Tab-separated table of C-alpha atoms in Angstrom:
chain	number	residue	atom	x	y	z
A	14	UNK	CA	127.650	-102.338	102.112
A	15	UNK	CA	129.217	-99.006	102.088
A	16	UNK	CA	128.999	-97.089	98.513
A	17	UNK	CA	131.921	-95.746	97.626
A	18	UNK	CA	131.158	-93.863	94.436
A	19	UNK	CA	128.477	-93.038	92.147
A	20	UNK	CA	128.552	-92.422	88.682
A	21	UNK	CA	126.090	-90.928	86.201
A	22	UNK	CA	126.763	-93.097	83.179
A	23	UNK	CA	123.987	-92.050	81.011
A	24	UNK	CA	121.080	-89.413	80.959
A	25	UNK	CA	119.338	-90.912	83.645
A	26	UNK	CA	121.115	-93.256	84.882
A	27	UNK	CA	123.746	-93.719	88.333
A	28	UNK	CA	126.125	-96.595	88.484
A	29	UNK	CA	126.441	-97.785	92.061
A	30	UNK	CA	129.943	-98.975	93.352
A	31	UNK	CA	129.664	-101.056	96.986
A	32	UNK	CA	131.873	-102.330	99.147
A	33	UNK	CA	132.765	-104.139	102.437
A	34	UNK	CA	132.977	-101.273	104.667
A	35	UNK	CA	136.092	-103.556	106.754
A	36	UNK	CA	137.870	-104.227	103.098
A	37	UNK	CA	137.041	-108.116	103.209
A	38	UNK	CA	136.338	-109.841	100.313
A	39	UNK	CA	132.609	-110.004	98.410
A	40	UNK	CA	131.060	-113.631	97.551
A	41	UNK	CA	131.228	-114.987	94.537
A	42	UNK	CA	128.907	-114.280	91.933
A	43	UNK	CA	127.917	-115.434	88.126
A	44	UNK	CA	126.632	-113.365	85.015
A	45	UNK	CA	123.300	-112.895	85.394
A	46	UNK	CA	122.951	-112.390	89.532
A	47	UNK	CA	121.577	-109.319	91.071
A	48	UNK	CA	121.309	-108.014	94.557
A	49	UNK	CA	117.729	-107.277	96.613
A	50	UNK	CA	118.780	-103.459	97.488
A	51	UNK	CA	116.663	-102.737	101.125
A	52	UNK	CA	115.608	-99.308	101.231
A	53	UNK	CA	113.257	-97.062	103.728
A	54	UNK	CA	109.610	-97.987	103.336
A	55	UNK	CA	110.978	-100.730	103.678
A	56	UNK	CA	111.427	-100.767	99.771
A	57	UNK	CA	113.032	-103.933	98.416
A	58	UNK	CA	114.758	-103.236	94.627
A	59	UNK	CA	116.507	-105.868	92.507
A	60	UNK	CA	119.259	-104.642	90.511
A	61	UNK	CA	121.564	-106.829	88.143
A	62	UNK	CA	125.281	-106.923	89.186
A	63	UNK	CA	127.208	-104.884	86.036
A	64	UNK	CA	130.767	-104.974	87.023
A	65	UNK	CA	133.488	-107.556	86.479
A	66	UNK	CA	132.768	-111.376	88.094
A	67	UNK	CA	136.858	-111.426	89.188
A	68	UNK	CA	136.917	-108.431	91.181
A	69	UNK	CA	136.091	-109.962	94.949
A	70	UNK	CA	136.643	-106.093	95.855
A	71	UNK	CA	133.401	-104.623	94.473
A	72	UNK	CA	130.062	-104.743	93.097
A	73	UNK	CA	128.341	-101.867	90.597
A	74	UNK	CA	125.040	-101.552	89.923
A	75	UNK	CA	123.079	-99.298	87.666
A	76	UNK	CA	120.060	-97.703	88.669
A	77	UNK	CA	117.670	-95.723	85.548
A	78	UNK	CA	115.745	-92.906	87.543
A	79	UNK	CA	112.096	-93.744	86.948
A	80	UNK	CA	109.691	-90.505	87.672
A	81	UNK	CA	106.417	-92.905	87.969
A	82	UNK	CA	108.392	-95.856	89.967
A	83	UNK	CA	107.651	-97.000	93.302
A	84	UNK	CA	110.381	-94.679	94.856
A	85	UNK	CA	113.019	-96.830	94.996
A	86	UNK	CA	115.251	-95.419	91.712
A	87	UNK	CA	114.303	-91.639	93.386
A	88	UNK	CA	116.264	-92.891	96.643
A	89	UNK	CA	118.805	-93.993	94.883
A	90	UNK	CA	119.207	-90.966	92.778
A	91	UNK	CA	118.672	-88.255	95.054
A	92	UNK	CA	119.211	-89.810	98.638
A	93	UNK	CA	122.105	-91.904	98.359
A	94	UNK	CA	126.329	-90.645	98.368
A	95	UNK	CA	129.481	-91.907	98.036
A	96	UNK	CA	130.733	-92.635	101.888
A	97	UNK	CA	126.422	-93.797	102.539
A	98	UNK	CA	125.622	-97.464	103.443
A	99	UNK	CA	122.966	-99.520	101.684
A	100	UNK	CA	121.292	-103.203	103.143
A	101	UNK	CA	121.615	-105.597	100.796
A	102	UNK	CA	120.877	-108.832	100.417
A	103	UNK	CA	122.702	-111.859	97.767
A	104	UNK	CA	123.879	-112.133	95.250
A	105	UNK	CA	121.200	-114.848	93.966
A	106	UNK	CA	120.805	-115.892	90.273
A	107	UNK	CA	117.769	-116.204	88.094
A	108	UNK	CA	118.927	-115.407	84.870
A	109	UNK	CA	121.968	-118.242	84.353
A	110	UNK	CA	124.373	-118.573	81.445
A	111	UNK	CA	123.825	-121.601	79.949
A	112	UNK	CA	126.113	-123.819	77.486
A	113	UNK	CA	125.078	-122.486	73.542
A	114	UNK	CA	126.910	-122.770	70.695
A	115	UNK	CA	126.228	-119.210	70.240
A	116	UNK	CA	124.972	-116.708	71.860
A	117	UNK	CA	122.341	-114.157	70.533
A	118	UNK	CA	122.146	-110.862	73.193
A	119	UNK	CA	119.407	-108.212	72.613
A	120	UNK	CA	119.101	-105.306	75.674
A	121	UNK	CA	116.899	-102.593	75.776
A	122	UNK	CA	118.089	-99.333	77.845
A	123	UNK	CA	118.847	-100.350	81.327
A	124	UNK	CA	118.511	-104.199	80.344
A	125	UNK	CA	121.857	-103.815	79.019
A	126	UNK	CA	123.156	-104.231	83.458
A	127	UNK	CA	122.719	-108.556	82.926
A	128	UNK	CA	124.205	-108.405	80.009
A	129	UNK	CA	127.345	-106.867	80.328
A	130	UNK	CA	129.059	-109.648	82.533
A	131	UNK	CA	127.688	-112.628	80.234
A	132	UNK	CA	129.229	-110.751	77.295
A	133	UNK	CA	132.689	-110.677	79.281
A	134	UNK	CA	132.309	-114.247	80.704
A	135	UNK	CA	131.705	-115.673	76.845
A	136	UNK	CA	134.590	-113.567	75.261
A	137	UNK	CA	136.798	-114.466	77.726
A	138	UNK	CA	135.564	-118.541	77.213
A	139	UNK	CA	135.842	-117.589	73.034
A	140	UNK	CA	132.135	-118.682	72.302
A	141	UNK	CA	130.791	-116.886	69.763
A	142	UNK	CA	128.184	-113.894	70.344
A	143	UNK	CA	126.411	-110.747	68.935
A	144	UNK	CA	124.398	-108.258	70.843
A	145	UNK	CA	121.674	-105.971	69.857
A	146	UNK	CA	121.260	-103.063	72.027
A	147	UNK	CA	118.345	-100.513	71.702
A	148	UNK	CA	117.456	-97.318	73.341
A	149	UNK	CA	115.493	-94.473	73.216
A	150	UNK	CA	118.586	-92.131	72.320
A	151	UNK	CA	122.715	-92.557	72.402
A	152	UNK	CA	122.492	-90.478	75.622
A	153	UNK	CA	119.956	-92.550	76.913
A	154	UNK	CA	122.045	-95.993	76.537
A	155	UNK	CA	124.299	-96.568	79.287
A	156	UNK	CA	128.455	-98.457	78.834
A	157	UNK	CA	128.559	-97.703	75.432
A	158	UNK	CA	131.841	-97.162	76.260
A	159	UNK	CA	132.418	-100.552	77.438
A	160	UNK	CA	130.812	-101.826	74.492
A	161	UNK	CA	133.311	-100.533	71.957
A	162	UNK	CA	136.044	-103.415	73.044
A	163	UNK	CA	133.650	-105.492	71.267
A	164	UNK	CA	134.078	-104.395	67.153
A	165	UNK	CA	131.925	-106.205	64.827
A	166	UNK	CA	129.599	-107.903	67.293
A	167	UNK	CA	127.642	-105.136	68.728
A	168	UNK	CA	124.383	-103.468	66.969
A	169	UNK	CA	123.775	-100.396	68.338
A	170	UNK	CA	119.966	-99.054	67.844
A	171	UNK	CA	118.985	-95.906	69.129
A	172	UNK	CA	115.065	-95.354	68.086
A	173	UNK	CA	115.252	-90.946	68.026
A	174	UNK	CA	117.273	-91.985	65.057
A	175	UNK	CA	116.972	-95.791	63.109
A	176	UNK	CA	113.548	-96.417	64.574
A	177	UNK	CA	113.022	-100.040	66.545
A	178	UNK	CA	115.235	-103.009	65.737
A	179	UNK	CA	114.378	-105.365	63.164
A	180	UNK	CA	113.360	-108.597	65.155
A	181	UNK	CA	112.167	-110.368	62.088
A	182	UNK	CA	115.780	-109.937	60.594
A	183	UNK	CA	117.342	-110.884	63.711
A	184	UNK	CA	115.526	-113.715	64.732
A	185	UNK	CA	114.148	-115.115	61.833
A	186	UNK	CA	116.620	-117.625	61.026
A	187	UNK	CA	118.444	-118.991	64.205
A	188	UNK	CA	121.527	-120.448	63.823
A	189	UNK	CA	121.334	-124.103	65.285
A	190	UNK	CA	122.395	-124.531	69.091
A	191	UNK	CA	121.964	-120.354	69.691
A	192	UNK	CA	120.663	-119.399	72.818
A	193	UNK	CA	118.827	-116.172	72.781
A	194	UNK	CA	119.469	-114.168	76.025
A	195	UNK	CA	117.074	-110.855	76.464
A	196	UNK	CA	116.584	-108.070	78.993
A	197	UNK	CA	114.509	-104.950	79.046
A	198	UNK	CA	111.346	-103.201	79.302
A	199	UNK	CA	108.282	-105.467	78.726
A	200	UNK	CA	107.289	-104.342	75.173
A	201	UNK	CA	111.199	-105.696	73.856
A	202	UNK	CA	110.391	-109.050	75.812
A	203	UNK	CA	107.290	-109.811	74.100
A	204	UNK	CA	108.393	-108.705	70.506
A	205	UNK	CA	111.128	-111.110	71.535
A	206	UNK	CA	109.234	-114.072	72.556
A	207	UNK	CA	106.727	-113.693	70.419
A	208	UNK	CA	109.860	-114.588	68.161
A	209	UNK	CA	111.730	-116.959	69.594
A	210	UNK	CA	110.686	-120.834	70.738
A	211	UNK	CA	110.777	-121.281	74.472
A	212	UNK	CA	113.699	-123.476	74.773
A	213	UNK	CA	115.299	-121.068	72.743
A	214	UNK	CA	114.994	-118.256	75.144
A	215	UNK	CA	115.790	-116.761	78.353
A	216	UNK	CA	114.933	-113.178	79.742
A	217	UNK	CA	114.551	-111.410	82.553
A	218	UNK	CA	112.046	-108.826	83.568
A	219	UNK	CA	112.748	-105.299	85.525
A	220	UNK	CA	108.476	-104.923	85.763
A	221	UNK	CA	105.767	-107.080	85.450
A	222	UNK	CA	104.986	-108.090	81.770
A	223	UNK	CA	102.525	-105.526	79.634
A	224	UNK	CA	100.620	-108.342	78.541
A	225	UNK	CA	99.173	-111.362	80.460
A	226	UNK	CA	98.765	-114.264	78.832
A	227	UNK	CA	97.581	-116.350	81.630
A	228	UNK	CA	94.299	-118.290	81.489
A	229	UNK	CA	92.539	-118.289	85.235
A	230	UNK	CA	89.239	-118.719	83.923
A	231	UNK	CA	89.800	-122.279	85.237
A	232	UNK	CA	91.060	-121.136	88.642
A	233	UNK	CA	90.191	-123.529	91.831
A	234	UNK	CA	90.371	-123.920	95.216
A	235	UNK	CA	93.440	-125.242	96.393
A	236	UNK	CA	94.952	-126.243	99.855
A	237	UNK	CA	98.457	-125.534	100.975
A	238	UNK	CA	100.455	-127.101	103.948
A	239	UNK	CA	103.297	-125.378	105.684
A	240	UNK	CA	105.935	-128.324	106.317
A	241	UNK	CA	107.050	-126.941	108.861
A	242	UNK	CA	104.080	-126.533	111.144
A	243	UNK	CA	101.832	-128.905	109.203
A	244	UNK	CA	99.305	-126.136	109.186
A	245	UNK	CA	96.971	-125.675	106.096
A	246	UNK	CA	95.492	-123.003	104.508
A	247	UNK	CA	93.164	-122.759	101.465
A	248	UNK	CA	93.730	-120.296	98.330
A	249	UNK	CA	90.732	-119.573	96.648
A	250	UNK	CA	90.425	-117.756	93.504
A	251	UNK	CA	91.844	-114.157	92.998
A	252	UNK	CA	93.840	-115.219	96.089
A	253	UNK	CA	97.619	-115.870	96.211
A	254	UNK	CA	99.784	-118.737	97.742
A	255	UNK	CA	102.440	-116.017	99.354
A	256	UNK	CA	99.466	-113.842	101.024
A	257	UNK	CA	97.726	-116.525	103.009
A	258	UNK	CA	101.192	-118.750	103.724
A	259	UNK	CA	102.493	-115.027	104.897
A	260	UNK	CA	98.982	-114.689	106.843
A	261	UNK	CA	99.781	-117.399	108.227
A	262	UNK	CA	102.423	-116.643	109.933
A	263	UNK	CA	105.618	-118.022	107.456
A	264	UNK	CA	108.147	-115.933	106.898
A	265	UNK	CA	109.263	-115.656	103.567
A	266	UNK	CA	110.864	-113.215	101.292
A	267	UNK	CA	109.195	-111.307	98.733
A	268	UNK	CA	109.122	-108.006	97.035
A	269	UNK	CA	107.127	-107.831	93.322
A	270	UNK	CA	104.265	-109.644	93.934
A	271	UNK	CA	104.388	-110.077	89.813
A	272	UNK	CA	106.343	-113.720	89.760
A	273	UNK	CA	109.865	-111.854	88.215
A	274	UNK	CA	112.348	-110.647	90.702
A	275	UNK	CA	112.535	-114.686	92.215
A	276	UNK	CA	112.729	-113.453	95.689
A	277	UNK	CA	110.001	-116.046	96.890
A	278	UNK	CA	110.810	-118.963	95.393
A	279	UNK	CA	110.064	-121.906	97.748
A	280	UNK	CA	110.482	-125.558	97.374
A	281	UNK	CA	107.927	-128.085	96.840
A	282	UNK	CA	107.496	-131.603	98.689
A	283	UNK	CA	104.613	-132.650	97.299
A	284	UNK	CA	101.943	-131.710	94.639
A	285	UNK	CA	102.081	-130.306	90.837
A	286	UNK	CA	102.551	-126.404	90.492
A	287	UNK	CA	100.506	-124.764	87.663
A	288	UNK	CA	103.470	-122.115	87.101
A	289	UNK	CA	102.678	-118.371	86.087
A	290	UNK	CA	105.984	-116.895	86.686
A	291	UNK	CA	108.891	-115.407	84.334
A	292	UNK	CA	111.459	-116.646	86.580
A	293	UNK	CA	111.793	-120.236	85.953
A	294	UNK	CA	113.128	-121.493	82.299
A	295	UNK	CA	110.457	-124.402	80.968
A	296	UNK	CA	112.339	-127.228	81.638
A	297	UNK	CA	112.490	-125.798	85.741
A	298	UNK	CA	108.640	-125.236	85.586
A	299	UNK	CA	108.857	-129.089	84.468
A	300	UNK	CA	110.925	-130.282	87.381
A	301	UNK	CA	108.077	-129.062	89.662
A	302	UNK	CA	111.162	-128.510	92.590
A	303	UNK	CA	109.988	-125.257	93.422
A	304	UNK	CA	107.815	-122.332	92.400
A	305	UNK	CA	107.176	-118.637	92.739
A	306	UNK	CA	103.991	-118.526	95.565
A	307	UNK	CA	103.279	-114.927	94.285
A	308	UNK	CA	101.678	-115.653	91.353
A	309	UNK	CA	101.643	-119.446	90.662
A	310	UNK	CA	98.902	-121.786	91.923
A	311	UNK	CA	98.437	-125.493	92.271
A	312	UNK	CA	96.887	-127.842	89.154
A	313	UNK	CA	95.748	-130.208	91.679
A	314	UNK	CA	94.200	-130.308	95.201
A	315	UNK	CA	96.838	-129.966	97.350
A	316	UNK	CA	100.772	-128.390	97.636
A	317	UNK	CA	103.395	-129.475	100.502
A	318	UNK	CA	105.571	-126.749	100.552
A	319	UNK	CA	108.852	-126.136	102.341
A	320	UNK	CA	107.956	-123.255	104.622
């Protein structure tokens, strides 16, 4: 993909523009999709597609500069020029619109990227929707200017002045058939679903979680079988499905390592997941079709998987 402009649209922040370098047409993508951005190292980013879902021509991306990241946002920032090509790979979809009645948005800084196509795709359907969007500063929060074709449905909250949103207020008394769609740093998404009721709820993460909930006192030994090769391996304890299957020798994609960018996701023939990713709504971690191997293990003896 060759990058044909970039634009600082906030302190801190560079929007991306990418196209075919031949002119051809993109694929098709929905709210809520992101491309895996392959960098030097090699360094594999995911970044949520920002611009508009008709426009075959282009894709924009937003990248917030982050001085303690792994060096991926740096590149982007200080490496990368209009006329420069980037590898990408997708789009692919984790974080799906669903059918609500109405739709609840809350962003925090650069969580606002998802977000901005869903809010297009359910004005333009005429479903009803309100978004709260918080920041650090005005300077810091990125398409306001976007946002102001929406009067009367958007809450802007910048902390250096109001302080943090009022979650209680917000999400204390759910209308019926709302769906509550969040993105942002880790704090927001707890103080969210701390809030909300699972069903209720969808998010996506940029970085792993700042609190772990997950109980591996009970942890076992667990063997895995490439379908493929019928070879087996066995995870113990402290070990992880996508380290030995990649020891192994199966190729599979992955990046985080922390169950939220999706990029491993691999199907299961047979055997019961115990999921620990933020990927999957409940009802998928139900259907036990597939399952993030970076962080979730097996609740029984044995996992088929499709690799």
């Amino acid at each position: 993909m060759r990058v044909s402009a970039v634009t600082a649209v906030a302190d801190g922040v560079i929007a991306l523009t990418l196209v075919d370098p031949d002119g051809g047409l993109l694929p098709e993508w929905q709210p809520g999709a992101h491309l895996d951005v392959v960098l030097p190292g090699p360094l594999v980013r995911q970044y949520s597609l920002c611009g508009a879902t008709s426009d075959r021509t282009r894709y924009r991306i937003a990248v917030l500069f982050e001085r303690d990241g792994r060096g991926g946002s740096r590149y982007l920032h200080e490496r990368v020029h209009a006329g420069d090509e980037l590898r990408i790979r997708g789009p692919r979809n984790n974080f799906r619109l669903e059918e609500a009645e109405f739709y609840q948005f809350v962003a925090g800084g650069i969580g606002i990227t998802p977000i901005l196509p869903m809010i297009a795709e359910v004005q333009r359907a005429g479903l009803s929707w309100a978004l709260l969007y918080g920041g650090r500063s005005l300077d810091s929060m990125a398409f306001l200017d976007e946002l102001e074709a929406y009067p009367g449905q958007v809450t802007v909250v910048p902390q250096d002045r109001l302080g943090l949103p009022d979650l209680d207020a917000l999400l204390g008394d759910l209308k019926p058939g709302t769906k509550v769609y969040c993105c942002g740093p880790g704090g927001l998404i707890d103080a969210v679903r701390a809030r909300c009721d699972e069903e209720v709820l969808r998010y996506e993460l940029f970085r792993a979680p700042e609190t772990d909930d997950v109980d591996s006192a009970g942890d076992h030994p667990f063997e895995v079988v490439l379908a493929s090769t019928g070879k087996t391996v066995l995870v113990q304890p402290g070990e992880s499905v996508l380290a030995k299957v990649l020891d192994a020798g199966a190729d599979v994609l992955h990046d985080c390592r922390d169950g939220i960018c999706g990029s491993c996701e691999t199907a299961i023939l047979e055997g019961e997941a115990d999921h620990r990713d933020h990927v999957l709504t409940a009802a998928e971690q139900r259907e036990n079709s597939c399952m993030m191997i970076c962080v979730s293990r097996c609740r029984g003896e044995r996992l088929v998987l499709d690799l």
